[in-house]
Amino acid sequence: MGSILPSVSFHFSDADSNLTIRWLGQNSKQGKLGRQLTDIQIRMRLRASGSRQEIRETYMPMLASKIVSPLTEKGSVGQAFLERVWLKHQDAVEEVISYMDEYYLGKEDWDAFVELGVDTMKEELILKKIPTATKAAFTRQ
């Protein structure tokens, strides 16, 4: 009973309640991103050594240029012939997958890379740049 009584005596206004809910949401997201980064570090352990911070600051920018950027650059639809467009998508997807295989990374790790992106590699910006056909080809692989 002693632990219930103090909690009853607290009264939160709507503003306090919104701040608490917002903080809980951000804290939850930060925990999720931390777990994803740990998963990436564990999978990459055979090819790269380093703490989570080193993986995040050193390896991820380099890897993002190899496993995210090709889908936005080579995957863009600018060719008139459907066959050439399809080959272009396939080349980008195969290049990304082969590089991910070298570091023992999977589709979930790619999703985490995109979600962990900042600045020009922000998730919303990257996903808009990747054509639908390329996304579909990457998901099927």
XYZ file of N, CA and C in Angstrom:
423
model
N 0.816 -1.187 0.000
C 0.000 0.000 0.000
C 0.865 1.257 0.000
N 2.038 1.154 0.587
C 2.905 2.312 0.664
C 3.379 2.798 -0.693
N 3.512 1.911 -1.649
C 3.976 2.333 -2.963
C 2.853 2.896 -3.827
N 1.627 2.571 -3.496
C 0.495 3.059 -4.277
C 0.134 4.484 -3.875
N 0.174 4.753 -2.612
C -0.239 6.067 -2.123
C 0.559 7.221 -2.736
N 1.906 7.156 -2.800
C 2.616 8.283 -3.411
C 2.266 8.485 -4.884
N 2.041 7.401 -5.617
C 1.724 7.562 -7.036
C 0.354 8.201 -7.232
N -0.554 7.998 -6.293
C -1.876 8.598 -6.384
C -1.787 10.093 -6.143
N -0.848 10.498 -5.317
C -0.752 11.914 -4.979
C -0.183 12.763 -6.115
N 0.426 12.142 -7.123
C 0.943 12.904 -8.262
C -0.201 13.248 -9.202
N -0.163 14.449 -9.673
C -1.167 14.865 -10.634
C -0.435 15.487 -11.821
N -0.662 14.924 -12.997
C -0.005 15.409 -14.202
C -1.001 16.203 -15.025
N -0.531 17.296 -15.539
C -1.367 18.044 -16.473
C -1.264 17.387 -17.848
N -2.067 17.827 -18.785
C -2.022 17.261 -20.137
C -0.657 17.491 -20.782
N -0.052 18.637 -20.533
C 1.270 18.935 -21.109
C 2.315 17.967 -20.570
N 2.281 17.707 -19.258
C 3.222 16.759 -18.668
C 3.001 15.366 -19.220
N 1.751 15.010 -19.383
C 1.409 13.690 -19.905
C 1.942 13.513 -21.325
N 1.774 14.534 -22.169
C 2.268 14.464 -23.542
C 3.787 14.348 -23.588
N 4.465 15.096 -22.719
C 5.927 15.013 -22.663
C 6.381 13.632 -22.235
N 5.706 13.055 -21.257
C 6.055 11.721 -20.775
C 5.853 10.689 -21.877
N 4.742 10.766 -22.563
C 4.459 9.828 -23.649
C 5.482 9.986 -24.767
N 5.809 11.222 -25.116
C 6.799 11.476 -26.163
C 8.162 10.925 -25.753
N 8.551 11.134 -24.506
C 9.838 10.628 -24.021
C 9.862 9.111 -24.073
N 8.778 8.467 -23.648
C 8.726 7.002 -23.683
C 8.859 6.489 -25.121
N 8.213 7.161 -26.055
C 8.308 6.760 -27.461
C 9.717 6.894 -27.994
N 10.373 8.010 -27.711
C 11.745 8.222 -28.181
C 12.715 7.265 -27.503
N 12.501 7.006 -26.226
C 13.352 6.078 -25.501
C 13.218 4.674 -26.081
N 12.018 4.295 -26.428
C 11.768 2.991 -27.032
C 12.464 2.891 -28.391
N 12.365 3.941 -29.198
C 13.007 3.947 -30.519
C 14.526 3.890 -30.382
N 15.073 4.620 -29.415
C 16.517 4.601 -29.202
C 16.974 3.206 -28.799
N 16.200 2.533 -27.959
C 16.532 1.163 -27.569
C 16.505 0.222 -28.761
N 15.498 0.379 -29.611
C 15.376 -0.454 -30.811
C 16.571 -0.251 -31.742
N 16.941 1.008 -31.973
C 18.076 1.295 -32.848
C 19.378 0.759 -32.256
N 19.507 0.830 -30.934
C 20.687 0.267 -30.273
C 20.766 -1.240 -30.456
N 19.629 -1.923 -30.344
C 19.598 -3.380 -30.566
C 19.941 -3.714 -32.012
N 19.423 -2.930 -32.950
C 19.736 -3.178 -34.361
C 21.228 -2.999 -34.626
N 21.814 -1.978 -34.034
C 23.245 -1.740 -34.200
C 24.052 -2.885 -33.599
N 23.628 -3.398 -32.464
C 24.304 -4.545 -31.851
C 24.202 -5.765 -32.758
N 23.039 -5.993 -33.354
C 22.876 -7.118 -34.286
C 23.819 -6.992 -35.470
N 23.938 -5.792 -36.007
C 24.848 -5.561 -37.131
C 26.281 -5.834 -36.702
N 26.650 -5.357 -35.537
C 28.011 -5.577 -35.028
C 28.291 -7.067 -34.867
N 27.341 -7.820 -34.336
C 27.529 -9.257 -34.137
C 27.713 -9.962 -35.472
N 26.899 -9.634 -36.464
C 27.005 -10.300 -37.763
C 28.311 -9.952 -38.477
N 28.761 -8.720 -38.299
C 29.974 -8.273 -38.987
C 31.252 -8.711 -38.275
N 31.128 -9.307 -37.126
C 32.280 -9.623 -36.289
C 33.343 -10.452 -37.014
N 32.944 -11.288 -37.957
C 33.917 -12.102 -38.694
C 34.744 -11.284 -39.671
N 34.233 -10.130 -40.091
C 34.936 -9.284 -41.061
C 35.467 -7.984 -40.485
N 34.863 -7.521 -39.407
C 35.243 -6.217 -38.850
C 35.238 -6.303 -37.335
N 36.200 -5.667 -36.734
C 36.230 -5.632 -35.274
C 35.988 -4.200 -34.820
N 35.394 -4.077 -33.680
C 35.152 -2.745 -33.144
C 33.932 -2.728 -32.269
N 33.834 -1.689 -31.484
C 32.670 -1.507 -30.617
C 31.482 -1.057 -31.462
N 30.333 -0.973 -30.814
C 29.149 -0.474 -31.522
C 29.396 0.933 -32.049
N 30.058 1.752 -31.241
C 30.336 3.127 -31.647
C 31.261 3.160 -32.861
N 32.286 2.318 -32.867
C 33.206 2.274 -34.013
C 32.504 1.776 -35.263
N 31.659 0.769 -35.102
C 30.889 0.262 -36.250
C 30.010 1.384 -36.797
N 29.338 2.093 -35.897
C 28.417 3.161 -36.311
C 29.141 4.312 -36.992
N 30.293 4.705 -36.447
C 30.979 5.887 -36.955
C 31.929 5.600 -38.114
N 32.489 4.406 -38.170
C 33.503 4.114 -39.178
C 32.981 3.224 -40.302
N 32.415 2.086 -39.931
C 32.013 1.110 -40.943
C 30.705 1.456 -41.636
N 29.728 1.942 -40.875
C 28.419 2.167 -41.476
C 28.413 3.207 -42.592
N 29.117 4.339 -42.470
C 29.132 5.268 -43.611
C 29.754 4.642 -44.862
N 30.819 3.872 -44.672
C 31.453 3.215 -45.817
C 30.523 2.156 -46.401
N 29.932 1.354 -45.535
C 29.034 0.313 -46.017
C 27.770 0.886 -46.643
N 27.289 1.984 -46.124
C 26.089 2.598 -46.704
C 26.337 3.002 -48.151
N 27.553 3.452 -48.435
C 27.867 3.819 -49.817
C 27.925 2.586 -50.722
N 28.107 1.415 -50.127
C 28.190 0.175 -50.916
C 26.883 -0.606 -50.963
N 26.057 -0.494 -49.912
C 24.843 -1.321 -49.888
C 23.541 -0.521 -49.982
N 23.619 0.795 -49.903
C 22.406 1.606 -50.033
C 22.474 2.470 -51.291
N 23.568 3.174 -51.467
C 23.695 4.105 -52.595
C 23.531 3.467 -53.973
N 24.076 2.263 -54.227
C 23.878 1.693 -55.569
C 22.414 1.520 -55.947
N 21.556 1.281 -54.970
C 20.134 1.121 -55.283
C 19.496 2.450 -55.662
N 20.040 3.550 -55.137
C 19.481 4.862 -55.477
C 20.076 5.390 -56.777
N 21.335 5.086 -57.035
C 22.010 5.622 -58.219
C 21.799 4.741 -59.444
N 22.190 3.485 -59.354
C 22.080 2.586 -60.504
C 20.676 2.066 -60.691
N 19.876 2.186 -59.651
C 18.523 1.671 -59.729
C 17.534 2.654 -60.296
N 17.972 3.858 -60.616
C 17.015 4.852 -61.093
C 16.551 4.534 -62.508
N 15.286 4.765 -62.741
C 14.707 4.450 -64.041
C 14.899 5.652 -64.950
N 15.692 5.479 -65.974
C 15.899 6.537 -66.928
C 16.014 5.974 -68.327
N 15.877 4.691 -68.479
C 16.024 4.017 -69.764
C 14.648 3.787 -70.381
N 14.596 3.843 -71.675
C 13.313 3.709 -72.354
C 12.895 2.251 -72.507
N 13.858 1.369 -72.706
C 13.525 -0.021 -72.966
C 13.398 -0.794 -71.653
N 12.301 -1.517 -71.527
C 12.007 -2.241 -70.301
C 13.104 -3.245 -69.959
N 13.649 -3.918 -70.965
C 14.694 -4.916 -70.715
C 15.946 -4.268 -70.134
N 16.331 -3.137 -70.672
C 17.521 -2.442 -70.168
C 17.299 -1.945 -68.743
N 16.081 -1.490 -68.446
C 15.758 -1.034 -67.101
C 15.839 -2.204 -66.125
N 15.263 -3.332 -66.520
C 15.280 -4.516 -65.662
C 16.715 -4.949 -65.385
N 17.578 -4.953 -66.416
C 18.979 -5.333 -66.224
C 19.689 -4.359 -65.297
N 19.362 -3.093 -65.422
C 19.970 -2.081 -64.563
C 19.605 -2.329 -63.098
N 18.337 -2.642 -62.850
C 17.890 -2.949 -61.487
C 18.598 -4.193 -60.965
N 18.661 -5.213 -61.795
C 19.292 -6.471 -61.386
C 20.761 -6.263 -61.057
N 21.471 -5.475 -61.855
C 22.887 -5.216 -61.596
C 23.084 -4.536 -60.242
N 22.264 -3.539 -59.959
C 22.369 -2.814 -58.682
C 22.060 -3.751 -57.519
N 21.025 -4.542 -57.653
C 20.618 -5.460 -56.583
C 21.690 -6.516 -56.354
N 22.211 -7.097 -57.416
C 23.247 -8.118 -57.273
C 24.517 -7.554 -56.659
N 24.883 -6.340 -57.025
C 26.061 -5.691 -56.451
C 25.888 -5.488 -54.943
N 24.724 -5.014 -54.543
C 24.441 -4.771 -53.128
C 24.446 -6.086 -52.352
N 23.789 -7.094 -52.878
C 23.701 -8.379 -52.173
C 25.066 -9.034 -52.041
N 25.887 -8.964 -53.068
C 27.212 -9.568 -52.962
C 28.054 -8.852 -51.911
N 27.929 -7.544 -51.820
C 28.675 -6.795 -50.800
C 28.144 -7.113 -49.406
N 26.829 -7.239 -49.272
C 26.248 -7.599 -47.979
C 26.692 -8.994 -47.558
N 26.791 -9.911 -48.504
C 27.249 -11.269 -48.195
C 28.673 -11.273 -47.646
N 29.503 -10.376 -48.135
C 30.877 -10.301 -47.642
C 30.932 -9.962 -46.154
N 29.955 -9.202 -45.682
C 29.913 -8.795 -44.272
C 28.853 -9.565 -43.483
N 28.291 -10.611 -44.077
C 27.304 -11.462 -43.408
C 26.066 -10.690 -42.977
N 25.631 -9.787 -43.820
C 24.461 -8.964 -43.528
C 23.265 -9.439 -44.340
N 22.068 -9.302 -43.774
C 20.839 -9.699 -44.446
C 19.931 -8.515 -44.704
N 18.733 -8.796 -45.198
C 17.752 -7.756 -45.522
C 17.368 -6.952 -44.280
N 17.236 -7.623 -43.135
C 16.894 -6.910 -41.897
C 17.993 -5.917 -41.534
N 19.242 -6.301 -41.785
C 20.357 -5.403 -41.496
C 20.347 -4.215 -42.455
N 19.979 -4.462 -43.707
C 19.864 -3.364 -44.669
C 18.797 -2.376 -44.203
N 17.662 -2.917 -43.754
C 16.597 -2.054 -43.235
C 17.097 -1.237 -42.048
N 17.890 -1.862 -41.183
C 18.444 -1.156 -40.022
C 19.418 -0.067 -40.465
N 20.241 -0.351 -41.483
C 21.158 0.662 -42.019
C 20.389 1.888 -42.462
N 19.312 1.655 -43.184
C 18.506 2.770 -43.688
C 17.857 3.512 -42.524
N 17.357 2.782 -41.551
C 16.705 3.420 -40.410
C 17.699 4.203 -39.547
N 18.939 3.738 -39.470
C 19.969 4.410 -38.679
C 20.599 5.589 -39.419
N 20.249 5.780 -40.672
C 20.859 6.833 -41.475
C 20.528 8.233 -40.982
N 21.473 9.132 -41.172
C 21.268 10.534 -40.801
C 21.640 11.425 -41.980
N 21.250 12.673 -41.915
C 21.574 13.687 -42.916
C 21.050 13.273 -44.289
N 21.919 13.136 -45.278
C 21.470 12.785 -46.630
C 21.109 11.309 -46.748
N 21.455 10.509 -45.758
C 21.123 9.080 -45.767
C 19.903 8.790 -44.886
N 19.119 9.816 -44.585
C 17.924 9.649 -43.768
C 16.959 8.685 -44.440
N 16.275 7.913 -43.625
C 15.381 6.871 -44.127
C 14.364 7.406 -45.142
N 13.711 8.511 -44.806
C 12.673 9.044 -45.694
C 13.254 9.439 -47.055
N 14.433 10.051 -47.049
C 15.060 10.493 -48.302
C 15.520 9.314 -49.143
N 16.128 8.335 -48.500
C 16.660 7.179 -49.225
C 15.541 6.363 -49.852
N 14.516 6.076 -49.083
C 13.434 5.238 -49.606
C 12.691 5.896 -50.759
N 12.657 7.229 -50.781
C 12.026 7.936 -51.903
C 12.879 7.845 -53.163
N 14.199 7.750 -53.001
C 15.105 7.725 -54.154
C 15.170 6.360 -54.825
N 14.823 5.305 -54.107
C 14.916 3.953 -54.679
C 13.628 3.658 -55.440
N 13.737 3.387 -56.735
C 12.540 3.086 -57.527
C 11.831 1.829 -57.027
N 10.543 1.794 -57.218
C 9.722 0.680 -56.761
C 10.197 -0.651 -57.338
N 10.560 -0.656 -58.627
C 11.021 -1.890 -59.259
C 12.308 -2.397 -58.608
N 13.180 -1.489 -58.223
C 14.426 -1.877 -57.577
C 14.148 -2.422 -56.186
N 13.256 -1.773 -55.435
C 12.877 -2.259 -54.105
C 12.312 -3.667 -54.210
N 11.445 -3.868 -55.185
C 10.810 -5.177 -55.358
C 11.854 -6.237 -55.714
N 12.779 -5.905 -56.606
C 13.823 -6.860 -56.987
C 14.729 -7.180 -55.795
N 15.027 -6.188 -54.993
C 15.882 -6.386 -53.815
C 15.172 -7.262 -52.783
N 13.893 -7.035 -52.573
C 13.130 -7.827 -51.608
C 13.028 -9.280 -52.057
N 12.841 -9.504 -53.358
C 12.743 -10.874 -53.873
C 14.044 -11.634 -53.716
N 15.175 -10.947 -53.819
C 16.469 -11.616 -53.712
C 16.681 -12.012 -52.276
